[in-house]
Backbone as a ProteinNet text record, in pm:
[ID]
protein_1_A
[PRIMARY]
MESDRSPVDSLIAGMLNQKLYVMLRRTVRAELLTDELVALHLKWMIAQEREGVIFASGPFIVRGRPRGAGGGMTVLRATDEQEAIAIGDTDPFVAAGAVEYELLTWMLMEGGLRLTLNYSTGKFELG
[TERTIARY]
3954.5	3945.8	4051.4	4125.3	4229.3	4180	4225.6	4198.1	4234.6	4149.3	4192.1	4299.1	4320.9	4408.2	4562.8	4634.8	4769.8	4833.8	4958	5019.4	5030.8	5058.7	5065.4	4940.7	4824.7	4688.1	4656	4685.1	4647.7	4714.8	4845.6	4927.4	4865.1	4847.2	4790.9	4646.8	4560.8	4434.3	4448	4558.6	4561.8	4625.6	4660.9	4715.5	4603.5	4654.5	4554.6	4466.5	4531.1	4441.6	4366.5	4416	4340.9	4373.4	4264.9	4279.8	4306.9	4416.8	4419.9	4472.6	4463	4506.9	4616	4728.6	4854.2	4847.2	4867.3	4886.5	5032.5	5084.1	5253.9	5253.1	5310.7	5280	5421.4	5396.4	5519.3	5498.4	5603.4	5581.1	5612.2	5515.5	5536.1	5549.1	5516.1	5537.8	5568.1	5696.7	5746.6	5729.2	5719.3	5704.7	5577.9	5467.1	5338.9	5337.6	5420.8	5439	5469.6	5380.3	5389.7	5361.7	5402	5366.2	5215.2	5149.3	5003.6	4943.8	4990.7	4941.1	4985.9	5118.8	5143.6	5055.9	5030.7	4940.9	4807.1	4741.5	4624	4621.5	4731.6	4773.2	4774.5	4847.9	4857.1	4729.9	4650.6	4516.4	4439.2	4430.6	4351.4	4387.3	4523	4576.6	4535.9	4548.4	4495.5	4341.9	4280.2	4136.5	4099.5	4165.9	4152	4190.6	4294.7	4354.7	4250.8	4186.9	4086.2	3962.5	3929.2	3819.7	3846.9	3975.3	4012.4	4031.4	4050.4	4081.7	4226.8	4316.3	4456.8	4515.2	4573.6	4626.6	4787.9	4845.1	4986.8	5017.4	5098.9	5141.9	5258.4	5344.5	5456.4	5548.6	5627.6	5718.5	5820.4	5871.6	6013.5	6122.7	6235.5	6352	6430.7	6475.2	6564.6	6694.4	6814.5	6924.6	6955.2	6977.6	6993.3	6869.3	6737.2	6631	6540	6468.1	6379	6273.1	6230.5	6127.9	6003.1	5962.8	5842	5869.8	5998.1	6032.4	6052.8	6076.5	6087.4	5962.2	5851.2	5709.3	5690	5598.4	5543.8	5464.1	5400.8	5311.9	5209.7	5098.6	4974.7	4903.4	4872.9	4799	4663.2	4555.9	4426.8	4332.7	4245.8	4136	4013.9	3976.2	3873.4	3778.8	3652	3571	3619.3	3654.8	3693.9	3787.5	3824.8	3929.1	3875.6	3745.3	3675.1	3676.3	3648.4	3648.3	3794.7	3891.9	4023.8	4055.5	4022.5	4056.9	3968.5	3868.3	3783.6	3847.6	3897	3955.8	4096.6	4182.4	4300.8	4297.4	4186.9	4168	4154.8	4077.1	4071.7	4183.6	4291.8	4407.6	4444	4468.3	4500.7	4636.8	4723.7	4847.3	4799.4	4715.4	4660.1	4582.8	4487.8	4390.6	4452.2	4573.3	4655.8	4743.5	4756	4853.6	4995.3	5018.4	5151.8	5205	5099.1	5136	5057.8	5112.4	5021	5061.6	4960.1	4979.4	4934.5	4995.3	4963.8	4895.8	4760.4	4703.2	4730.1	4769.9	4782.9	4711.6	4661.8	4590.9	4691.9	4698.5	4794.2	4710	4764.4	4700.6	4807.7	4771	4842.4	4837.5	4944.6	4944.9	5021.8	5130.2	5225.3	5274.5	5311.4	5378.9	5334.6	5362.4	5302.5	5328.9	5272.3	5267.6	5293.9	5379.6	5420.6	5374.7	5321.8	5272.8	5304.9	5385.4	5410.5	5357.8	5277.9	5209.2	5274.9	5325	5374	5272.9	5200.9	5092.7	5152.9	5269.5	5309.6	5354.7	5376.3	5403.5	5296.9	5216.3	5117.5	5174.4	5278.5	5358.6	5356.4	5347.2	5337.1	5438.5	5485.3	5574.8	5530.8	5537.9	5508.6	5650.7	5651.2	5785.3	5764.8
5407.9	5262.8	5191.2	5107.1	5034.2	4898.3	4866	4744.8	4620.4	4510.6	4376.7	4298.6	4353.4	4269.7	4302.7	4181.5	4193.5	4265.1	4310.8	4368.6	4276.9	4150	4028.8	4025.2	4014.8	3972.7	4110.3	4231.8	4351.6	4338.5	4304.1	4284	4180.3	4059.5	3955.6	3999.2	4068.6	4113.8	4194.5	4266.2	4354.7	4288.8	4158.7	4096.7	4008.9	3935.8	3892.1	3785.5	3680	3585.2	3502.8	3472.6	3393.2	3252.4	3162.4	3027.2	2948.3	2891.1	2810	2652.9	2580.1	2435.9	2400.1	2336.4	2299.9	2137	2115.7	1978.7	1974.3	1878.5	1852.9	1712.5	1725.2	1605.2	1516.8	1399.1	1309.2	1212.5	1186.8	1090.2	941.7	857.2	728.3	616.1	649.8	555.5	635.8	681.1	762.2	690	555.2	494.5	503.8	567.7	597.3	746.8	813.1	952.8	964.1	903.2	886.4	1035.9	1067.9	1186.5	1208.5	1103.9	1109.2	1158.2	1097.5	1133.8	1281.7	1327.9	1449.1	1542.5	1523.3	1614.2	1616.8	1498.4	1514.7	1602.1	1575.1	1648.9	1796.2	1850.4	1978.4	2034.9	1972.6	2020.8	2055.6	1942.6	1947.1	2074.3	2106.2	2224.7	2330	2351.4	2481.2	2497.8	2408.1	2398.8	2448.1	2405.5	2455.6	2583.6	2623.2	2764.2	2860.2	2827.1	2904	2926.7	2823.7	2832	2907	2935.3	3018.7	2930.5	2784.1	2696.9	2693.2	2716.4	2705.3	2842.8	2864.4	2984.6	2987.6	2881.6	2864.2	2711.4	2678.1	2532.8	2527.9	2416.3	2384	2260.8	2204.3	2096	2151.4	2070.9	2075.4	2053.2	2132	2091.1	2032.6	1913.9	1832.5	1809	1855.3	1844.7	1685.9	1670.3	1539.2	1451.9	1507.2	1432.5	1498.5	1439.9	1501.9	1581.6	1692	1781.1	1691.8	1722.7	1653	1541.4	1477.2	1346.1	1379.3	1504.1	1525	1561.8	1563.5	1596.8	1737.6	1801.3	1941	1997.9	2099.7	2158.9	2241.9	2228.1	2310.2	2365.7	2502.2	2571.2	2603.9	2550.8	2540.2	2638.9	2699.8	2780.3	2687.3	2666.1	2569.4	2622.5	2584.2	2634	2559.5	2429.5	2356.3	2239.6	2154.9	2050.2	1942.8	1911	1806.7	1848.7	1978.9	2017.2	2024.6	2047.5	2041.3	1901.9	1807.7	1669.6	1626.7	1669.6	1618.6	1681.3	1796.1	1856	1790.6	1765.7	1678.3	1558.7	1478.8	1354	1323	1444	1436.5	1468.5	1499.5	1530.5	1397	1397.8	1273.4	1209.6	1270.9	1200.7	1122	1178.7	1112.9	988.8	1002.3	920.9	796	809.4	720.1	649.1	693.1	634.2	677.6	759.9	799.6	905.4	967.6	1076.6	1049.4	1067.7	1076.9	1218	1274.3	1398.4	1406.9	1492.2	1534	1669	1681.7	1820.7	1881.3	1998.7	2087.7	2220	2268.6	2407.5	2502.2	2609	2721.9	2838.9	2932.9	3059.6	3161.8	3226.3	3328.1	3465	3510.4	3618.8	3730	3707.2	3830.6	3793.6	3887	3854.3	3976.8	3965.1	4075.5	4020.1	4099.8	4071	4203.2	4201.6	4334.6	4318.1	4400.3	4409.7	4533	4528.1	4644.8	4640.8	4726.4	4738.3	4862.8	4841.4	4960	4972.7	5094.1	5135.9	5139.4	5204.3	5222	5093.6	4977.3	4865.4	4767.3	4770.2	4684.3	4561.2	4551	4445	4473.4	4351.9	4358.7	4251.8	4289.6	4198.5	4162.1	4055.9	4018.4	3998.4	4042.8	4028.4	4024
11436.3	11507.3	11435.5	11496.8	11461.1	11389.4	11293.8	11210.9	11300.2	11304.9	11362	11283.6	11162	11059.7	11120.6	11092.6	11109.9	10992.9	11002	10880	10763.7	10800.1	10686.4	10633.8	10705.1	10644.6	10569.2	10591.8	10507.2	10374.3	10374.2	10258.8	10181.1	10219.6	10152	10087.6	10169.4	10127	9997.6	9982.7	9862.9	9733.8	9771	9646.6	9559.1	9456.9	9361.5	9421.8	9482.3	9554.9	9457.7	9336.8	9235.3	9245.3	9276.2	9290.5	9162.5	9123.8	9004.4	9035.8	8942.3	8976.7	8880.7	8928.7	8856.9	8840.9	8714.7	8674.7	8661.5	8764	8744.8	8657.2	8539.5	8460.2	8458.8	8458.3	8467.4	8348.8	8270.4	8157.9	8220.9	8213.6	8256.8	8162.9	8037	7914.3	7790.3	7795	7678.6	7532.7	7541.7	7392.4	7348.7	7431.2	7381.5	7313.6	7336.2	7288.8	7125.5	7058.7	6911.3	6843.9	6744.2	6659.3	6666.3	6650.3	6643.2	6770.3	6885.2	7027.5	7055.7	7020.9	7037.1	6988.2	6846.7	6777.8	6830.9	6900.3	6972.1	7085.7	7160.4	7285.1	7257.8	7155.9	7129.8	7083.3	6991.4	6961.7	7065.9	7170.4	7296.4	7369.9	7380.1	7445.6	7391	7252.2	7196.4	7214.3	7198.2	7245	7368.4	7475.5	7611.2	7636.4	7566.6	7565	7507.4	7392.9	7331.6	7421.5	7498.5	7593.5	7728	7731.3	7849.8	7976.1	7958.1	8051.1	8099.2	8010.5	8048.8	8065.4	8182.8	8220.4	8156.7	8172.8	8117.6	8110.4	8014.3	8008.3	7939.6	7957.9	7863.9	7932.1	7856.1	7907.4	7985.9	8075.2	8142	8050.1	8051.5	7957.7	8054.6	8009.7	8090.7	7992.2	8027.1	7926	7894.7	7762.8	7716.4	7692.7	7722.1	7690.6	7602.4	7515.7	7424.7	7480.4	7411.7	7456.6	7511.9	7646.9	7694.5	7784.1	7751.2	7815.7	7979.1	8012.1	8152.6	8216.2	8152	8204.4	8173.7	8247.7	8224.8	8310.4	8298.4	8389.7	8315.7	8368.8	8291.2	8433.2	8420.1	8517.8	8444.1	8518.6	8481.1	8554.1	8485.1	8567.9	8575.5	8692.8	8711.9	8844.9	8851.5	8969	9087.8	9087.5	9203.6	9144.6	9240.8	9225.7	9143	9159.4	9074.3	8930.8	8903.1	8754.5	8709.6	8775.9	8725.7	8688.6	8780.3	8761.7	8633.3	8622.9	8495.4	8370.4	8369.8	8247.4	8229.5	8332.7	8322.6	8269.2	8322.2	8271.3	8105.9	8053.6	7916.6	7826.2	7876.7	7796.1	7742.8	7599.6	7530.2	7584.1	7637	7699.6	7819.2	7907.8	8036.2	7997.5	7905	7855.6	7796	7723.2	7676.8	7769.4	7882.3	7985.2	7966.7	7874.6	7860.2	7986	8029.8	8126.2	8245.3	8367.8	8481.6	8538.2	8630.8	8693.3	8831.4	8908.5	9033.5	9037.8	9090	9074	9208.9	9217.5	9318.4	9309.6	9416.4	9417.6	9443.8	9368.6	9365.4	9372.3	9472.8	9476.2	9430.3	9315.5	9238.2	9313.6	9380.7	9468.9	9394.3	9351.5	9292.4	9162.4	9101.5	8957.7	8870.9	8739.2	8656.3	8507.1	8408.5	8277.3	8216.4	8115.5	8038.3	7894	7839.7	7706.3	7638.1	7528.4	7463.9	7324.3	7293.8	7150.9	7084.3	6971.9	6885.5	6777.2	6786.7	6700.7	6552.8	6535.1	6404.7	6323.9	6389.7	6315.1	6343.7	6431.5	6476.7	6549.3	6580	6642.1	6802.3	6877.5	7009.8	7064.7	7187.7	7248	7398.5	7445.2	7580.5	7641	7764.7	7838.3	7992.5
[MASK]
+++++++++++++++++++++++++++++++++++++++++++++++++++++++++++++++++++++++++++++++++++++++++++++++++++++++++++++++++++++++++++++++

């Protein structure tokens, strides 16, 4: 019996199909980005990473501007959009009014991660 699925549907069904949430950050008050606030933000990020909330994160690099001045992106693991918003709103950058963000739902379909572990040296490399 032939499947009712189209070839495209069959290909998509075999992909990861993992729903994630993307915070597209935009710096709106750069003067608020003091060393103290940046430290709070980084500690918050590290805590979220350790809890498994952050899939990936980092600043956009804009030539001629300091790191972070061009905004950034954080990909969150959350059960739904409301949880993702609740997480994003606790970022010290957002809470201080230095950064605003747009939240997008993203479906991770393709890609890969390579990990090399050398037993003799105990060193590993992500690539």
